[in-house]
Amino acid sequence: MTTEVEYGRYPVARLAVPEWMLKVERLGRVYGPFDDAVIASTGPEVGSSKSALNGAVVAAWDVSFEVAAGEALGLVGESGSGKTTVLRCLAGDVAPSRGEARLRTAAGDVSMFELDPSARRRLRIDTLAVVYQDPAEGLKLNISAGGNIAEPLTAAGWRNFGNIRNRASELLTRTEVPINRMDDLVRGFSGGMKQRVQIAKALANSPSVVLFDEPTTGLDASVAAGVLDLIRSLLEEHRIAAIVVSHDFAVIEMLTSRCLVMQHGRVVENALTDQLLEDPHHPYTQRLVAAARS
Amino acid sequence: MLLDDLINPTQSDELLDEFAKREIRRAMLAAVAIPGYQVPFGSREMPVARGWGSGGLQITLAVVHDDDVVKVIDQGDDDGVNAVNLRRLVTTSTGADQTSVAAEASVIQSRHRIPEDGLDEESILVLQVPVPEPLRGVERDMRELARMHAEADYSRMWVSLYEDKVRNGVITQTTGYPCLVNERYVVATTPIPRWDIPRLHESPFLTLFGAGREKRIYAIPPRTKVEPLTFDDVPFEVEDADGASCAMCKSSDAFLVSLPNSDVWMCSDTDWCRRTREANA
Amino acid sequence: MGYVSARGGLDAIRAAERLVRRLRLTSESSWLEEDQILEKLRLLVDRVMGEAGLWAPRLAAKALRQSEGDATEAVHLLRAYRSTLPRFAYSEPADADDVSVERRIVPAFQRVPGSQLLGRSVDYTARFLERQSDDLAREEAEKLRSEASGTPDDERSEAHADGDTPQRSPQRLLEMLREMDLVVDRRRADDPEPFDITRTPARPPAARSALLSSMTRADTGALVNQWYRNILGPDGYLHEVTLGEVRHGAIDVEVRHPVTGLPVCVSSVRVTEVEAIEDLEGVDEDRTKFDVGYGLCFGHNERKAIAMANLDIACHRDAGRTQLEQSLLLTTDALDSAGFLEHLKLPHYVTFRSMIERKFAMRKARNRDAS
């Protein structure tokens, strides 16, 4: 059962309360040894994610949320707040210290953190894709744009050269990469263009979940606006469950319907994005919003 | 076996002690049981240098009996210096007979070629392998390589073929063409020419690959599926000699090598060439 | 018929073998005795035994004579010979503290318990090429011989650097640092049996004993190069360690008697042993302490043991972040690298033919696309 609600200026979000695609519960990641006392010695009240007891860093703790198909959830906060740690745990790049992440797949629900590394990597091929801030992390720069897209396709079993070419050119066209650049090495592309190729690659096998980590940070404002437009329209087109990590409220506002605000490794506020912008509750959120509006 | 036999082997020219042969046979059995999987083994130092057939030699010594007949070739040639040297070592240290005729041989050790004819159910082909790792061109880190094989994660290999075709219009891989064995492991086919690859597929004979320097043994058992990695719509191409034929035996259906900058072609399999000439005469 | 392949066949091989043998055995000078090689070229013999992983001085001397001084070839001869022999027993663990030192230096301190013992070393000697005539050298030798008889061991009386009497089994600096609680304890339980690199290929991630075994048998030059490459090279960064111990001495090797089950001394080997003290400064390291790298190799080969000790600790601290471990395990063996390099001399006309064919295929594809 899906309840469709329109929020704010962007009627993109369909709130699908029971039908989560990705459900995260009590996710935590600590660097260094920890116990309850160490956890309690960190957080927004203490003003630090680093424990004075033993120097352990509680990068994220007790983070819970759900994302439904067709919904985009924002994770916002300053650098060091833990939002990228959460994303990296979900991506499989970082092992969580605690918590659960359940992913709905055609074959049933899977508990991602319980999968072996091999099954985890397989998820990344066709179910859960990531768009990194640094294109060098998501792309092989010494390979052509088409070749980068061929990687997830061949990993998913594509074996026909013509079909791979067609699919790659379709994705590049959709992400507005000039098709005559398809066979050029990504190394020579501009920052915005690299990001478009990364998005095309992420969508290659029509994943049900896409994680965006600061997808436009580091791009010129006009280029960033174009990439954001693209992401927004793609999210509308495909019923993707998206998580968008950003320190930038403009990005969160444009792409997401709901968001979590993180500070010192903890979620301090969880609200609909437009509400949050109109009426932030937590003092930290108020400060962030004020800074973004100034 | 008595201790005394070990210390004073009856065969005075023994190149490997009996424990080593047993160990190599065990590795070979594992290799046959898991076609295409590179089995690590305690490769011994041989009287020939690493890279000169030390892996093939260890396999041959471990499988050969007194009643075996061996053929040793290098580039298809029984009379190449290294082939001669290896054959001499095998025959003098084991008492096996030698032949240049593939059909008469029970064990054929080869560098870079499969004989044009004569291999059957009774034959064992031992290929000398300089580089057993087919993925080294796309990955250098051995931990990652081990993972890729374990998960049959060969997408980067496919990407390299894709890039090759895009950039060059053809797949430019020359010899040692990567093949998927038994629908599971990608292997390096020594460097035999592409010409020889189709004969590995569903072959009646057992092929054992020995990499002495890298300490790996792998195998393609008889009747095993061997597919060169290529796209469905990009046919695998063997070496094309443009209709040329051997200047000596007139064969055009054999792997030919040429003189520099000339139209003179010759069979690389010298014994095949000799027998074809005799049959023609 | 104009084509003759570059092949010699059996006759050519035999001729080459005869030529080598004849020129080696019939050269003008007198026969080179094994004792001469063992005594006059002792460091070369040590190096060859170390790289072969076989303590057999007389066989090493024979190998060097046969290889006409080619150390890598001599290593090959020794290892190939070793392959023909069965292995009957494993030695009992030897305690390095039982080494009776002939030389021992501790650069980390000026004076140490047990004393510095310079021993036989040219480290502090000006490197002047001695150009005196053979006659003069023989005269000097006679003179030294007569002096040496009856005088106390000149090595002991002259060579230790401080006033203490040097001990043959001095307490090692590491023990003293441990007593001062200045060393992290890295002794571990998960690598109880030494990894046998001659029976199982060592591949990353490998046990420390596999890494140490690989280095102890490595080519000396390769190991020194690995060390220097990580000091100055483009892709590595390695600390210069402070040496805690540099020792050279002899130690007994024991095996258990198959009947009595009691340890029996079967040989005495000389080893060079080095402990390298590393200053820890990584974020997840205990900065208040030191760590130690270990090097040990056959014979007197300080260069190798020092490189080994420094690379041991560097590899531990690297913890798989770079491919240092893979480099050490796989690229430092003298026979692997030399053999593979030299295999390029073998005929490659089948592969080359295939390469030329692809060049033309590429051209054809290009022309087809252009038209």
PDB file of N, CA and C in Angstrom, chain C residues 277-306:
ATOM      1  N   ILE C 277      65.781  -1.727  15.370  1.00  0.00           N
ATOM      2  CA  ILE C 277      64.813  -1.065  16.249  1.00  0.00           C
ATOM      3  C   ILE C 277      64.094   0.036  15.478  1.00  0.00           C
ATOM      4  N   GLU C 278      62.786  -0.045  15.511  1.00  0.00           N
ATOM      5  CA  GLU C 278      61.958   0.881  14.737  1.00  0.00           C
ATOM      6  C   GLU C 278      61.221   1.827  15.668  1.00  0.00           C
ATOM      7  N   ASP C 279      61.252   3.088  15.318  1.00  0.00           N
ATOM      8  CA  ASP C 279      60.527   4.105  16.070  1.00  0.00           C
ATOM      9  C   ASP C 279      59.087   4.118  15.569  1.00  0.00           C
ATOM     10  N   LEU C 280      58.125   3.876  16.430  1.00  0.00           N
ATOM     11  CA  LEU C 280      56.723   3.819  16.012  1.00  0.00           C
ATOM     12  C   LEU C 280      56.103   5.209  16.037  1.00  0.00           C
ATOM     13  N   GLU C 281      55.393   5.546  14.959  1.00  0.00           N
ATOM     14  CA  GLU C 281      54.731   6.851  14.935  1.00  0.00           C
ATOM     15  C   GLU C 281      53.379   6.822  14.223  1.00  0.00           C
ATOM     16  N   GLY C 282      52.891   5.627  13.916  1.00  0.00           N
ATOM     17  CA  GLY C 282      51.586   5.532  13.251  1.00  0.00           C
ATOM     18  C   GLY C 282      50.454   5.826  14.228  1.00  0.00           C
ATOM     19  N   VAL C 283      49.293   6.222  13.684  1.00  0.00           N
ATOM     20  CA  VAL C 283      48.183   6.614  14.552  1.00  0.00           C
ATOM     21  C   VAL C 283      47.699   5.477  15.439  1.00  0.00           C
ATOM     22  N   ASP C 284      47.742   4.255  14.886  1.00  0.00           N
ATOM     23  CA  ASP C 284      47.250   3.132  15.689  1.00  0.00           C
ATOM     24  C   ASP C 284      48.391   2.358  16.347  1.00  0.00           C
ATOM     25  N   GLU C 285      49.552   2.998  16.454  1.00  0.00           N
ATOM     26  CA  GLU C 285      50.696   2.337  17.081  1.00  0.00           C
ATOM     27  C   GLU C 285      50.979   2.969  18.448  1.00  0.00           C
ATOM     28  N   ASP C 286      51.645   2.201  19.292  1.00  0.00           N
ATOM     29  CA  ASP C 286      52.006   2.706  20.615  1.00  0.00           C
ATOM     30  C   ASP C 286      53.282   3.535  20.484  1.00  0.00           C
ATOM     31  N   ARG C 287      53.084   4.837  20.476  1.00  0.00           N
ATOM     32  CA  ARG C 287      54.219   5.724  20.197  1.00  0.00           C
ATOM     33  C   ARG C 287      55.221   5.773  21.328  1.00  0.00           C
ATOM     34  N   THR C 288      54.845   5.246  22.472  1.00  0.00           N
ATOM     35  CA  THR C 288      55.769   5.301  23.605  1.00  0.00           C
ATOM     36  C   THR C 288      56.761   4.137  23.571  1.00  0.00           C
ATOM     37  N   LYS C 289      56.637   3.299  22.539  1.00  0.00           N
ATOM     38  CA  LYS C 289      57.507   2.125  22.495  1.00  0.00           C
ATOM     39  C   LYS C 289      58.178   1.962  21.137  1.00  0.00           C
ATOM     40  N   PHE C 290      59.079   1.014  21.092  1.00  0.00           N
ATOM     41  CA  PHE C 290      59.725   0.644  19.836  1.00  0.00           C
ATOM     42  C   PHE C 290      59.183  -0.702  19.367  1.00  0.00           C
ATOM     43  N   ASP C 291      59.426  -0.981  18.097  1.00  0.00           N
ATOM     44  CA  ASP C 291      59.191  -2.332  17.591  1.00  0.00           C
ATOM     45  C   ASP C 291      60.511  -2.805  16.981  1.00  0.00           C
ATOM     46  N   VAL C 292      60.591  -4.076  16.707  1.00  0.00           N
ATOM     47  CA  VAL C 292      61.870  -4.630  16.268  1.00  0.00           C
ATOM     48  C   VAL C 292      61.683  -5.494  15.033  1.00  0.00           C
ATOM     49  N   GLY C 293      62.572  -5.329  14.061  1.00  0.00           N
ATOM     50  CA  GLY C 293      62.598  -6.199  12.892  1.00  0.00           C
ATOM     51  C   GLY C 293      63.754  -7.166  13.019  1.00  0.00           C
ATOM     52  N   TYR C 294      63.620  -8.322  12.379  1.00  0.00           N
ATOM     53  CA  TYR C 294      64.611  -9.374  12.565  1.00  0.00           C
ATOM     54  C   TYR C 294      65.176  -9.853  11.234  1.00  0.00           C
ATOM     55  N   GLY C 295      66.490 -10.048  11.228  1.00  0.00           N
ATOM     56  CA  GLY C 295      67.129 -10.598  10.031  1.00  0.00           C
ATOM     57  C   GLY C 295      68.137 -11.646  10.422  1.00  0.00           C
ATOM     58  N   LEU C 296      68.150 -12.738   9.673  1.00  0.00           N
ATOM     59  CA  LEU C 296      69.147 -13.782   9.925  1.00  0.00           C
ATOM     60  C   LEU C 296      69.414 -14.512   8.620  1.00  0.00           C
ATOM     61  N   CYS C 297      70.675 -14.668   8.292  1.00  0.00           N
ATOM     62  CA  CYS C 297      70.983 -15.423   7.082  1.00  0.00           C
ATOM     63  C   CYS C 297      72.246 -16.255   7.287  1.00  0.00           C
ATOM     64  N   PHE C 298      72.421 -17.237   6.433  1.00  0.00           N
ATOM     65  CA  PHE C 298      73.610 -18.079   6.484  1.00  0.00           C
ATOM     66  C   PHE C 298      74.871 -17.258   6.219  1.00  0.00           C
ATOM     67  N   GLY C 299      75.942 -17.628   6.907  1.00  0.00           N
ATOM     68  CA  GLY C 299      77.256 -17.075   6.602  1.00  0.00           C
ATOM     69  C   GLY C 299      77.417 -15.648   7.084  1.00  0.00           C
ATOM     70  N   HIS C 300      78.475 -15.039   6.629  1.00  0.00           N
ATOM     71  CA  HIS C 300      78.748 -13.654   7.019  1.00  0.00           C
ATOM     72  C   HIS C 300      78.264 -12.744   5.895  1.00  0.00           C
ATOM     73  N   ASN C 301      77.112 -12.149   6.075  1.00  0.00           N
ATOM     74  CA  ASN C 301      76.510 -11.311   5.032  1.00  0.00           C
ATOM     75  C   ASN C 301      75.667 -10.247   5.718  1.00  0.00           C
ATOM     76  N   GLU C 302      76.353  -9.238   6.248  1.00  0.00           N
ATOM     77  CA  GLU C 302      75.671  -8.229   7.058  1.00  0.00           C
ATOM     78  C   GLU C 302      74.721  -7.384   6.235  1.00  0.00           C
ATOM     79  N   ARG C 303      75.129  -7.110   5.013  1.00  0.00           N
ATOM     80  CA  ARG C 303      74.299  -6.298   4.127  1.00  0.00           C
ATOM     81  C   ARG C 303      72.900  -6.914   4.022  1.00  0.00           C
ATOM     82  N   LYS C 304      72.902  -8.202   3.794  1.00  0.00           N
ATOM     83  CA  LYS C 304      71.623  -8.896   3.606  1.00  0.00           C
ATOM     84  C   LYS C 304      70.810  -8.930   4.904  1.00  0.00           C
ATOM     85  N   ALA C 305      71.476  -9.245   6.005  1.00  0.00           N
ATOM     86  CA  ALA C 305      70.733  -9.373   7.265  1.00  0.00           C
ATOM     87  C   ALA C 305      70.153  -8.031   7.710  1.00  0.00           C
ATOM     88  N   ILE C 306      70.881  -6.954   7.453  1.00  0.00           N
ATOM     89  CA  ILE C 306      70.375  -5.627   7.838  1.00  0.00           C
ATOM     90  C   ILE C 306      69.161  -5.262   6.976  1.00  0.00           C
TER      91      ILE C 306
END
